[in-house]
């Protein structure tokens, strides 16, 4: 005799596959044009690699001679001495990110304010701009992996300042602009069985005996509040596969050693508005046959339990 338990995954996302957004005014000085993203998608808190996004601007030389230019960047929401930049969602949650002048860079290439500069790599540097020419100025936004933050929109405001000259020989500020940077974090919610990390699980009791029990674990990965729901197709009974509706065997279904009644055949909420954000929490369940087994015809008896997680 065996029970077939099937899990269903309900993935609720906010703005999944929407791009990161960066809004900027077009700057008239040197025509620093609107910043845009390339090949971007929402931040997934459970990705194991750092997300990196390239931003490209153009600086135009409106003078009649060749010049150099560089751009500095403020600390944004984080006003401390540290340059750990923070985007906020307005609900008390923070997403750490960084601005670099180079891809795959270290701390020596973090974009900084003019007063804190130690080298050219801490600026967006564009050299040898001919009269009337536009040249690209690029920088990179990185978001470290493993930040289990709730889904939603996060933002920071950065003041970019454009200077003529070189970082250690500046000829003065041309203009500055505050640019709002918006990050979209995906809501991630998945359910698998912890035994083998699969979406389907067969539980086989074999030959029926009194008080037989089987254990299983439902594994949830989530960065959002959720409900955990179970439903029995046969109203918490093992039904004879031959089609004889009168031949059935009730069983006991428990979560965390507490009985759960699935006899109505309707969905039952086991966990309501669970708030844990986790990269893989196992929730314990058990199934137990009764202490007294009625006289049953030989054959296979089966039930299907549907389990789902629904984001709140």
PDB file of C-alpha atoms in Angstrom:
ATOM      1  CA  UNK A   1       0.000   0.000   0.000  1.00  0.00           C
ATOM      2  CA  UNK A   2       1.350   3.394  -0.818  1.00  0.00           C
ATOM      3  CA  UNK A   3       0.515   7.037  -0.817  1.00  0.00           C
ATOM      4  CA  UNK A   4       1.460   9.245  -3.687  1.00  0.00           C
ATOM      5  CA  UNK A   5       2.177  12.784  -2.564  1.00  0.00           C
ATOM      6  CA  UNK A   6       2.596  15.431  -5.183  1.00  0.00           C
ATOM      7  CA  UNK A   7       3.804  18.962  -4.526  1.00  0.00           C
ATOM      8  CA  UNK A   8       2.708  21.963  -6.494  1.00  0.00           C
ATOM      9  CA  UNK A   9       4.804  25.077  -6.752  1.00  0.00           C
ATOM     10  CA  UNK A  10       3.037  28.401  -6.892  1.00  0.00           C
ATOM     11  CA  UNK A  11       5.492  31.130  -7.743  1.00  0.00           C
ATOM     12  CA  UNK A  12       4.212  34.584  -6.943  1.00  0.00           C
ATOM     13  CA  UNK A  13       6.454  37.333  -8.196  1.00  0.00           C
ATOM     14  CA  UNK A  14       6.326  41.076  -8.303  1.00  0.00           C
ATOM     15  CA  UNK A  15       7.585  42.437 -11.593  1.00  0.00           C
ATOM     16  CA  UNK A  16       9.494  39.281 -12.489  1.00  0.00           C
ATOM     17  CA  UNK A  17      11.733  39.864 -15.509  1.00  0.00           C
ATOM     18  CA  UNK A  18      11.178  43.602 -15.259  1.00  0.00           C
ATOM     19  CA  UNK A  19      14.497  45.382 -15.744  1.00  0.00           C
ATOM     20  CA  UNK A  20      16.334  47.397 -13.202  1.00  0.00           C
ATOM     21  CA  UNK A  21      15.458  50.993 -13.810  1.00  0.00           C
ATOM     22  CA  UNK A  22      17.692  54.034 -13.727  1.00  0.00           C
ATOM     23  CA  UNK A  23      16.166  57.424 -14.242  1.00  0.00           C
ATOM     24  CA  UNK A  24      18.310  60.425 -15.054  1.00  0.00           C
ATOM     25  CA  UNK A  25      17.856  63.837 -16.520  1.00  0.00           C
ATOM     26  CA  UNK A  26      19.823  64.643 -19.622  1.00  0.00           C
ATOM     27  CA  UNK A  27      22.647  66.901 -18.509  1.00  0.00           C
ATOM     28  CA  UNK A  28      23.358  69.909 -20.678  1.00  0.00           C
ATOM     29  CA  UNK A  29      26.955  70.172 -19.567  1.00  0.00           C
ATOM     30  CA  UNK A  30      29.064  67.982 -21.856  1.00  0.00           C
ATOM     31  CA  UNK A  31      25.780  66.262 -22.722  1.00  0.00           C
ATOM     32  CA  UNK A  32      25.992  63.506 -20.167  1.00  0.00           C
ATOM     33  CA  UNK A  33      23.079  61.555 -21.577  1.00  0.00           C
ATOM     34  CA  UNK A  34      20.447  59.464 -19.861  1.00  0.00           C
ATOM     35  CA  UNK A  35      21.965  56.478 -18.113  1.00  0.00           C
ATOM     36  CA  UNK A  36      20.597  53.130 -19.212  1.00  0.00           C
ATOM     37  CA  UNK A  37      21.014  49.505 -18.239  1.00  0.00           C
ATOM     38  CA  UNK A  38      22.220  46.661 -20.416  1.00  0.00           C
ATOM     39  CA  UNK A  39      21.073  43.033 -20.105  1.00  0.00           C
ATOM     40  CA  UNK A  40      19.457  43.539 -16.713  1.00  0.00           C
ATOM     41  CA  UNK A  41      16.826  41.576 -14.772  1.00  0.00           C
ATOM     42  CA  UNK A  42      15.514  41.568 -11.182  1.00  0.00           C
ATOM     43  CA  UNK A  43      17.848  40.672  -8.379  1.00  0.00           C
ATOM     44  CA  UNK A  44      17.331  37.102  -7.153  1.00  0.00           C
ATOM     45  CA  UNK A  45      18.325  36.821  -3.468  1.00  0.00           C
ATOM     46  CA  UNK A  46      19.221  33.158  -3.902  1.00  0.00           C
ATOM     47  CA  UNK A  47      21.616  33.494  -6.822  1.00  0.00           C
ATOM     48  CA  UNK A  48      25.117  32.492  -5.815  1.00  0.00           C
ATOM     49  CA  UNK A  49      27.023  34.987  -7.956  1.00  0.00           C
ATOM     50  CA  UNK A  50      27.331  38.746  -7.735  1.00  0.00           C
ATOM     51  CA  UNK A  51      25.121  40.631 -10.191  1.00  0.00           C
ATOM     52  CA  UNK A  52      26.935  43.215 -12.303  1.00  0.00           C
ATOM     53  CA  UNK A  53      25.345  45.804 -14.574  1.00  0.00           C
ATOM     54  CA  UNK A  54      27.069  48.163 -16.967  1.00  0.00           C
ATOM     55  CA  UNK A  55      25.990  51.793 -17.254  1.00  0.00           C
ATOM     56  CA  UNK A  56      27.068  53.921 -20.204  1.00  0.00           C
ATOM     57  CA  UNK A  57      26.938  57.711 -20.541  1.00  0.00           C
ATOM     58  CA  UNK A  58      28.299  60.085 -23.127  1.00  0.00           C
ATOM     59  CA  UNK A  59      30.253  63.205 -22.404  1.00  0.00           C
ATOM     60  CA  UNK A  60      30.416  65.848 -25.090  1.00  0.00           C
ATOM     61  CA  UNK A  61      33.141  68.433 -25.415  1.00  0.00           C
ATOM     62  CA  UNK A  62      31.464  71.729 -26.264  1.00  0.00           C
ATOM     63  CA  UNK A  63      34.751  73.656 -26.274  1.00  0.00           C
ATOM     64  CA  UNK A  64      37.013  74.353 -29.217  1.00  0.00           C
ATOM     65  CA  UNK A  65      39.965  72.324 -27.921  1.00  0.00           C
ATOM     66  CA  UNK A  66      40.732  68.820 -26.675  1.00  0.00           C
ATOM     67  CA  UNK A  67      40.054  68.261 -22.968  1.00  0.00           C
ATOM     68  CA  UNK A  68      39.923  65.609 -20.236  1.00  0.00           C
ATOM     69  CA  UNK A  69      36.968  65.034 -17.884  1.00  0.00           C
ATOM     70  CA  UNK A  70      35.997  62.908 -14.928  1.00  0.00           C
ATOM     71  CA  UNK A  71      32.855  62.240 -12.872  1.00  0.00           C
ATOM     72  CA  UNK A  72      32.577  61.583  -9.133  1.00  0.00           C
ATOM     73  CA  UNK A  73      29.718  59.951  -7.199  1.00  0.00           C
ATOM     74  CA  UNK A  74      28.281  60.590  -3.738  1.00  0.00           C
ATOM     75  CA  UNK A  75      27.602  57.984  -1.053  1.00  0.00           C
ATOM     76  CA  UNK A  76      23.834  58.118  -1.475  1.00  0.00           C
ATOM     77  CA  UNK A  77      21.576  56.901   1.344  1.00  0.00           C
ATOM     78  CA  UNK A  78      24.610  55.828   3.351  1.00  0.00           C
ATOM     79  CA  UNK A  79      25.970  59.063   4.783  1.00  0.00           C
ATOM     80  CA  UNK A  80      28.589  57.434   6.992  1.00  0.00           C
ATOM     81  CA  UNK A  81      32.324  57.375   6.302  1.00  0.00           C
ATOM     82  CA  UNK A  82      31.880  54.039   4.551  1.00  0.00           C
ATOM     83  CA  UNK A  83      31.222  53.743   0.824  1.00  0.00           C
ATOM     84  CA  UNK A  84      28.997  50.709   1.274  1.00  0.00           C
ATOM     85  CA  UNK A  85      26.062  51.949  -0.754  1.00  0.00           C
ATOM     86  CA  UNK A  86      22.526  51.085   0.306  1.00  0.00           C
ATOM     87  CA  UNK A  87      19.244  51.044  -1.599  1.00  0.00           C
ATOM     88  CA  UNK A  88      16.089  51.128   0.520  1.00  0.00           C
ATOM     89  CA  UNK A  89      12.489  50.015  -0.045  1.00  0.00           C
ATOM     90  CA  UNK A  90      10.859  52.478   2.372  1.00  0.00           C
ATOM     91  CA  UNK A  91       9.829  49.635   4.714  1.00  0.00           C
ATOM     92  CA  UNK A  92      13.079  49.326   6.620  1.00  0.00           C
ATOM     93  CA  UNK A  93      14.728  46.826   4.257  1.00  0.00           C
ATOM     94  CA  UNK A  94      18.084  47.532   2.630  1.00  0.00           C
ATOM     95  CA  UNK A  95      19.890  46.162  -0.408  1.00  0.00           C
ATOM     96  CA  UNK A  96      23.666  46.633  -0.464  1.00  0.00           C
ATOM     97  CA  UNK A  97      25.230  47.560  -3.796  1.00  0.00           C
ATOM     98  CA  UNK A  98      28.334  49.307  -5.116  1.00  0.00           C
ATOM     99  CA  UNK A  99      29.470  51.579  -7.946  1.00  0.00           C
ATOM    100  CA  UNK A 100      32.756  50.728  -9.641  1.00  0.00           C
ATOM    101  CA  UNK A 101      34.726  52.322 -12.447  1.00  0.00           C
ATOM    102  CA  UNK A 102      35.751  48.875 -13.731  1.00  0.00           C
ATOM    103  CA  UNK A 103      34.131  45.463 -14.082  1.00  0.00           C
ATOM    104  CA  UNK A 104      35.143  42.824 -11.525  1.00  0.00           C
ATOM    105  CA  UNK A 105      36.984  45.537  -9.610  1.00  0.00           C
ATOM    106  CA  UNK A 106      38.116  45.754  -5.993  1.00  0.00           C
ATOM    107  CA  UNK A 107      37.773  48.549  -3.443  1.00  0.00           C
ATOM    108  CA  UNK A 108      40.385  50.634  -5.262  1.00  0.00           C
ATOM    109  CA  UNK A 109      37.862  51.246  -8.046  1.00  0.00           C
ATOM    110  CA  UNK A 110      34.856  52.319  -5.944  1.00  0.00           C
ATOM    111  CA  UNK A 111      33.430  55.603  -7.223  1.00  0.00           C
ATOM    112  CA  UNK A 112      33.870  58.333  -4.622  1.00  0.00           C
ATOM    113  CA  UNK A 113      33.299  61.995  -3.878  1.00  0.00           C
ATOM    114  CA  UNK A 114      35.953  64.496  -4.943  1.00  0.00           C
ATOM    115  CA  UNK A 115      37.193  65.120  -1.384  1.00  0.00           C
ATOM    116  CA  UNK A 116      37.898  61.399  -0.876  1.00  0.00           C
ATOM    117  CA  UNK A 117      39.715  60.671  -4.151  1.00  0.00           C
ATOM    118  CA  UNK A 118      42.991  58.769  -3.966  1.00  0.00           C
ATOM    119  CA  UNK A 119      43.330  57.724  -7.603  1.00  0.00           C
ATOM    120  CA  UNK A 120      41.831  58.057 -11.060  1.00  0.00           C
ATOM    121  CA  UNK A 121      40.185  54.623 -10.739  1.00  0.00           C
ATOM    122  CA  UNK A 122      37.791  56.125  -8.185  1.00  0.00           C
ATOM    123  CA  UNK A 123      36.218  58.272 -10.905  1.00  0.00           C
ATOM    124  CA  UNK A 124      34.516  57.843 -14.263  1.00  0.00           C
ATOM    125  CA  UNK A 125      37.428  59.115 -16.322  1.00  0.00           C
ATOM    126  CA  UNK A 126      37.244  60.171 -19.971  1.00  0.00           C
ATOM    127  CA  UNK A 127      40.395  61.540 -21.571  1.00  0.00           C
ATOM    128  CA  UNK A 128      41.330  63.257 -24.827  1.00  0.00           C
ATOM    129  CA  UNK A 129      37.839  64.385 -25.818  1.00  0.00           C
ATOM    130  CA  UNK A 130      38.184  66.301 -29.066  1.00  0.00           C
ATOM    131  CA  UNK A 131      36.297  69.512 -29.709  1.00  0.00           C
ATOM    132  CA  UNK A 132      32.650  68.694 -30.428  1.00  0.00           C
ATOM    133  CA  UNK A 133      33.229  64.986 -29.793  1.00  0.00           C
ATOM    134  CA  UNK A 134      31.171  62.677 -27.595  1.00  0.00           C
ATOM    135  CA  UNK A 135      32.953  59.918 -25.699  1.00  0.00           C
ATOM    136  CA  UNK A 136      31.593  57.122 -23.557  1.00  0.00           C
ATOM    137  CA  UNK A 137      32.004  57.149 -19.820  1.00  0.00           C
ATOM    138  CA  UNK A 138      31.157  53.798 -18.255  1.00  0.00           C
ATOM    139  CA  UNK A 139      30.791  52.443 -14.761  1.00  0.00           C
ATOM    140  CA  UNK A 140      29.411  49.285 -13.166  1.00  0.00           C
ATOM    141  CA  UNK A 141      26.802  48.631 -10.522  1.00  0.00           C
ATOM    142  CA  UNK A 142      27.245  45.422  -8.551  1.00  0.00           C
ATOM    143  CA  UNK A 143      24.871  43.741  -6.119  1.00  0.00           C
ATOM    144  CA  UNK A 144      26.486  41.061  -3.922  1.00  0.00           C
ATOM    145  CA  UNK A 145      24.871  37.624  -3.873  1.00  0.00           C
ATOM    146  CA  UNK A 146      23.096  36.138  -0.886  1.00  0.00           C
ATOM    147  CA  UNK A 147      21.078  39.132   0.333  1.00  0.00           C
ATOM    148  CA  UNK A 148      17.802  37.590   1.453  1.00  0.00           C
ATOM    149  CA  UNK A 149      15.693  40.721   1.251  1.00  0.00           C
ATOM    150  CA  UNK A 150      11.960  40.924   0.509  1.00  0.00           C
ATOM    151  CA  UNK A 151      10.844  41.458  -3.064  1.00  0.00           C
ATOM    152  CA  UNK A 152       9.954  44.933  -4.223  1.00  0.00           C
ATOM    153  CA  UNK A 153      11.477  48.188  -5.414  1.00  0.00           C
ATOM    154  CA  UNK A 154      14.609  49.607  -3.775  1.00  0.00           C
ATOM    155  CA  UNK A 155      16.170  52.964  -4.564  1.00  0.00           C
ATOM    156  CA  UNK A 156      19.081  55.232  -3.819  1.00  0.00           C
ATOM    157  CA  UNK A 157      19.922  58.763  -4.931  1.00  0.00           C
ATOM    158  CA  UNK A 158      23.449  59.474  -6.119  1.00  0.00           C
ATOM    159  CA  UNK A 159      24.886  62.876  -6.950  1.00  0.00           C
ATOM    160  CA  UNK A 160      27.163  62.685  -9.978  1.00  0.00           C
ATOM    161  CA  UNK A 161      29.508  65.652 -10.468  1.00  0.00           C
ATOM    162  CA  UNK A 162      31.286  66.355 -13.750  1.00  0.00           C
ATOM    163  CA  UNK A 163      34.706  68.014 -13.670  1.00  0.00           C
ATOM    164  CA  UNK A 164      36.970  69.242 -16.420  1.00  0.00           C
ATOM    165  CA  UNK A 165      40.591  68.118 -16.198  1.00  0.00           C
ATOM    166  CA  UNK A 166      42.161  65.180 -14.396  1.00  0.00           C
ATOM    167  CA  UNK A 167      41.310  63.955 -10.915  1.00  0.00           C
ATOM    168  CA  UNK A 168      44.499  65.433  -9.397  1.00  0.00           C
ATOM    169  CA  UNK A 169      44.493  68.542 -11.566  1.00  0.00           C
ATOM    170  CA  UNK A 170      40.889  69.630 -11.845  1.00  0.00           C
ATOM    171  CA  UNK A 171      39.832  72.797 -13.597  1.00  0.00           C
ATOM    172  CA  UNK A 172      36.564  72.942 -11.701  1.00  0.00           C
ATOM    173  CA  UNK A 173      33.010  71.619 -11.600  1.00  0.00           C
ATOM    174  CA  UNK A 174      31.029  71.859 -14.805  1.00  0.00           C
ATOM    175  CA  UNK A 175      27.718  70.778 -13.318  1.00  0.00           C
ATOM    176  CA  UNK A 176      26.129  68.106 -11.101  1.00  0.00           C
ATOM    177  CA  UNK A 177      22.954  66.047 -11.110  1.00  0.00           C
ATOM    178  CA  UNK A 178      21.199  63.731  -8.653  1.00  0.00           C
ATOM    179  CA  UNK A 179      20.239  60.441 -10.269  1.00  0.00           C
ATOM    180  CA  UNK A 180      17.778  58.039  -8.681  1.00  0.00           C
ATOM    181  CA  UNK A 181      18.772  54.397  -9.087  1.00  0.00           C
ATOM    182  CA  UNK A 182      16.015  51.812  -8.773  1.00  0.00           C
ATOM    183  CA  UNK A 183      16.505  48.097  -8.160  1.00  0.00           C
ATOM    184  CA  UNK A 184      13.783  45.507  -8.547  1.00  0.00           C
ATOM    185  CA  UNK A 185      14.081  42.470  -6.270  1.00  0.00           C
ATOM    186  CA  UNK A 186      12.080  39.401  -7.281  1.00  0.00           C
ATOM    187  CA  UNK A 187       9.774  37.611  -4.873  1.00  0.00           C
ATOM    188  CA  UNK A 188      11.081  34.049  -4.777  1.00  0.00           C
ATOM    189  CA  UNK A 189       9.015  31.209  -3.363  1.00  0.00           C
ATOM    190  CA  UNK A 190       9.471  27.507  -4.072  1.00  0.00           C
ATOM    191  CA  UNK A 191       8.523  24.183  -2.527  1.00  0.00           C
ATOM    192  CA  UNK A 192      10.263  20.821  -2.780  1.00  0.00           C
ATOM    193  CA  UNK A 193      10.549  17.692  -0.716  1.00  0.00           C
ATOM    194  CA  UNK A 194      13.619  17.761   1.491  1.00  0.00           C
ATOM    195  CA  UNK A 195      14.162  14.025   1.156  1.00  0.00           C
ATOM    196  CA  UNK A 196      15.373  14.274  -2.419  1.00  0.00           C
ATOM    197  CA  UNK A 197      14.721  17.925  -3.318  1.00  0.00           C
ATOM    198  CA  UNK A 198      12.106  16.904  -5.873  1.00  0.00           C
ATOM    199  CA  UNK A 199       8.605  18.100  -6.712  1.00  0.00           C
ATOM    200  CA  UNK A 200       7.041  14.623  -6.451  1.00  0.00           C
ATOM    201  CA  UNK A 201       7.402  12.025  -3.736  1.00  0.00           C
ATOM    202  CA  UNK A 202       6.014   8.491  -3.427  1.00  0.00           C
ATOM    203  CA  UNK A 203       5.502   7.159   0.084  1.00  0.00           C
ATOM    204  CA  UNK A 204       5.081   3.384   0.100  1.00  0.00           C
ATOM    205  CA  UNK A 205       3.837   1.693   3.261  1.00  0.00           C
ATOM    206  CA  UNK A 206       4.207  -1.765   1.762  1.00  0.00           C
ATOM    207  CA  UNK A 207       2.058  -4.420   3.492  1.00  0.00           C
ATOM    208  CA  UNK A 208      -0.351  -2.799   5.905  1.00  0.00           C
ATOM    209  CA  UNK A 209       0.362  -2.985   9.632  1.00  0.00           C
ATOM    210  CA  UNK A 210      -1.141  -1.120  12.567  1.00  0.00           C
ATOM    211  CA  UNK A 211       0.466   2.208  13.546  1.00  0.00           C
ATOM    212  CA  UNK A 212       2.883   2.219  10.616  1.00  0.00           C
ATOM    213  CA  UNK A 213       4.264   5.716  10.028  1.00  0.00           C
ATOM    214  CA  UNK A 214       6.325   7.568   7.444  1.00  0.00           C
ATOM    215  CA  UNK A 215       8.182  10.870   7.741  1.00  0.00           C
ATOM    216  CA  UNK A 216       8.745  13.555   5.119  1.00  0.00           C
ATOM    217  CA  UNK A 217      10.007  17.115   4.979  1.00  0.00           C
ATOM    218  CA  UNK A 218       8.680  19.940   2.857  1.00  0.00           C
ATOM    219  CA  UNK A 219      11.480  22.349   1.961  1.00  0.00           C
ATOM    220  CA  UNK A 220      10.584  25.986   1.299  1.00  0.00           C
ATOM    221  CA  UNK A 221      12.843  28.627  -0.200  1.00  0.00           C
ATOM    222  CA  UNK A 222      11.417  32.093   0.297  1.00  0.00           C
ATOM    223  CA  UNK A 223      12.133  35.793   0.683  1.00  0.00           C
ATOM    224  CA  UNK A 224       8.482  36.666   1.294  1.00  0.00           C
ATOM    225  CA  UNK A 225       5.641  35.808   3.675  1.00  0.00           C
ATOM    226  CA  UNK A 226       3.698  32.766   2.605  1.00  0.00           C
ATOM    227  CA  UNK A 227       0.930  30.267   3.398  1.00  0.00           C
ATOM    228  CA  UNK A 228       1.625  26.523   3.355  1.00  0.00           C
ATOM    229  CA  UNK A 229      -1.446  24.604   2.199  1.00  0.00           C
ATOM    230  CA  UNK A 230      -2.323  20.899   1.936  1.00  0.00           C
ATOM    231  CA  UNK A 231      -5.242  19.102   0.312  1.00  0.00           C
ATOM    232  CA  UNK A 232      -6.163  15.403   0.158  1.00  0.00           C
ATOM    233  CA  UNK A 233      -7.697  14.143  -3.065  1.00  0.00           C
ATOM    234  CA  UNK A 234      -9.463  11.248  -1.272  1.00  0.00           C
ATOM    235  CA  UNK A 235     -10.414  13.172   1.897  1.00  0.00           C
ATOM    236  CA  UNK A 236      -7.619  11.657   3.989  1.00  0.00           C
ATOM    237  CA  UNK A 237      -8.327   8.061   3.007  1.00  0.00           C
ATOM    238  CA  UNK A 238      -6.406   5.409   1.126  1.00  0.00           C
ATOM    239  CA  UNK A 239      -8.875   4.261  -1.509  1.00  0.00           C
ATOM    240  CA  UNK A 240      -8.788   0.890  -3.319  1.00  0.00           C
ATOM    241  CA  UNK A 241      -7.483   1.381  -6.872  1.00  0.00           C
ATOM    242  CA  UNK A 242     -10.041  -1.072  -8.212  1.00  0.00           C
ATOM    243  CA  UNK A 243     -12.727   1.568  -7.943  1.00  0.00           C
ATOM    244  CA  UNK A 244     -14.579   0.180  -4.929  1.00  0.00           C
ATOM    245  CA  UNK A 245     -15.360   3.372  -3.041  1.00  0.00           C
ATOM    246  CA  UNK A 246     -16.385   1.408   0.039  1.00  0.00           C
ATOM    247  CA  UNK A 247     -12.929  -0.094   0.393  1.00  0.00           C
ATOM    248  CA  UNK A 248     -10.771   2.553   2.053  1.00  0.00           C
ATOM    249  CA  UNK A 249      -8.480   3.134   5.006  1.00  0.00           C
ATOM    250  CA  UNK A 250      -8.254   6.397   6.910  1.00  0.00           C
ATOM    251  CA  UNK A 251      -4.838   7.623   8.015  1.00  0.00           C
ATOM    252  CA  UNK A 252      -3.425  10.297  10.312  1.00  0.00           C
ATOM    253  CA  UNK A 253      -1.672  13.330   8.832  1.00  0.00           C
ATOM    254  CA  UNK A 254       0.519  15.469  11.088  1.00  0.00           C
ATOM    255  CA  UNK A 255       2.580  18.628  10.840  1.00  0.00           C
ATOM    256  CA  UNK A 256       5.270  19.012  13.495  1.00  0.00           C
ATOM    257  CA  UNK A 257       3.592  16.228  15.561  1.00  0.00           C
ATOM    258  CA  UNK A 258       0.202  18.003  15.479  1.00  0.00           C
ATOM    259  CA  UNK A 259      -2.691  16.367  13.639  1.00  0.00           C
ATOM    260  CA  UNK A 260      -4.033  18.163  10.557  1.00  0.00           C
ATOM    261  CA  UNK A 261      -7.562  17.329   9.375  1.00  0.00           C
ATOM    262  CA  UNK A 262      -7.724  16.877   5.591  1.00  0.00           C
ATOM    263  CA  UNK A 263     -10.967  14.895   5.650  1.00  0.00           C
ATOM    264  CA  UNK A 264     -13.022  17.645   3.983  1.00  0.00           C
ATOM    265  CA  UNK A 265     -11.111  17.235   0.740  1.00  0.00           C
ATOM    266  CA  UNK A 266     -10.708  21.020   0.658  1.00  0.00           C
ATOM    267  CA  UNK A 267      -7.449  22.993   0.896  1.00  0.00           C
ATOM    268  CA  UNK A 268      -6.270  23.401   4.493  1.00  0.00           C
ATOM    269  CA  UNK A 269      -3.881  26.179   5.519  1.00  0.00           C
ATOM    270  CA  UNK A 270      -1.213  24.645   7.727  1.00  0.00           C
ATOM    271  CA  UNK A 271       0.981  27.730   8.096  1.00  0.00           C
ATOM    272  CA  UNK A 272      -0.653  31.139   7.806  1.00  0.00           C
ATOM    273  CA  UNK A 273       1.413  34.153   6.796  1.00  0.00           C
ATOM    274  CA  UNK A 274       4.707  32.473   7.648  1.00  0.00           C
ATOM    275  CA  UNK A 275       7.287  35.258   7.841  1.00  0.00           C
ATOM    276  CA  UNK A 276      10.571  33.345   7.681  1.00  0.00           C
ATOM    277  CA  UNK A 277      12.900  34.308   4.846  1.00  0.00           C
ATOM    278  CA  UNK A 278      15.000  31.263   4.184  1.00  0.00           C
ATOM    279  CA  UNK A 279      17.271  29.712   1.608  1.00  0.00           C
ATOM    280  CA  UNK A 280      15.895  26.285   2.511  1.00  0.00           C
ATOM    281  CA  UNK A 281      13.832  25.505   5.633  1.00  0.00           C
ATOM    282  CA  UNK A 282      12.476  21.981   6.161  1.00  0.00           C
ATOM    283  CA  UNK A 283       8.950  21.634   7.587  1.00  0.00           C
ATOM    284  CA  UNK A 284       8.322  18.165   9.161  1.00  0.00           C
ATOM    285  CA  UNK A 285       5.266  16.045   8.281  1.00  0.00           C
ATOM    286  CA  UNK A 286       4.249  12.478   9.061  1.00  0.00           C
ATOM    287  CA  UNK A 287       1.636   9.985   7.923  1.00  0.00           C
ATOM    288  CA  UNK A 288       0.450   7.185  10.209  1.00  0.00           C
ATOM    289  CA  UNK A 289      -1.881   4.226   9.741  1.00  0.00           C
ATOM    290  CA  UNK A 290      -4.532   3.630  12.424  1.00  0.00           C
ATOM    291  CA  UNK A 291      -4.094   1.369  15.447  1.00  0.00           C
ATOM    292  CA  UNK A 292      -6.851  -0.906  14.159  1.00  0.00           C
ATOM    293  CA  UNK A 293      -6.908  -2.041  10.519  1.00  0.00           C
ATOM    294  CA  UNK A 294     -10.335  -3.086   9.161  1.00  0.00           C
ATOM    295  CA  UNK A 295     -10.816  -6.082   6.897  1.00  0.00           C
ATOM    296  CA  UNK A 296      -9.761  -4.957   3.428  1.00  0.00           C
ATOM    297  CA  UNK A 297      -9.679  -6.553   0.011  1.00  0.00           C
ATOM    298  CA  UNK A 298      -6.263  -7.273  -1.408  1.00  0.00           C
ATOM    299  CA  UNK A 299      -4.847  -4.654  -3.752  1.00  0.00           C
ATOM    300  CA  UNK A 300      -3.303  -1.214  -3.936  1.00  0.00           C
ATOM    301  CA  UNK A 301      -4.735   1.699  -1.951  1.00  0.00           C
ATOM    302  CA  UNK A 302      -3.835   5.264  -2.771  1.00  0.00           C
ATOM    303  CA  UNK A 303      -4.326   8.924  -1.932  1.00  0.00           C
ATOM    304  CA  UNK A 304      -2.745  12.040  -3.435  1.00  0.00           C
ATOM    305  CA  UNK A 305      -1.892  15.001  -1.224  1.00  0.00           C
ATOM    306  CA  UNK A 306      -1.364  18.321  -2.942  1.00  0.00           C
ATOM    307  CA  UNK A 307       0.923  20.791  -1.159  1.00  0.00           C
ATOM    308  CA  UNK A 308       1.465  24.382  -2.182  1.00  0.00           C
ATOM    309  CA  UNK A 309       3.021  27.620  -0.982  1.00  0.00           C
ATOM    310  CA  UNK A 310       1.318  30.917  -1.741  1.00  0.00           C
ATOM    311  CA  UNK A 311       2.986  34.296  -1.257  1.00  0.00           C
ATOM    312  CA  UNK A 312       1.264  36.927   0.856  1.00  0.00           C
TER     313      UNK A 312
END
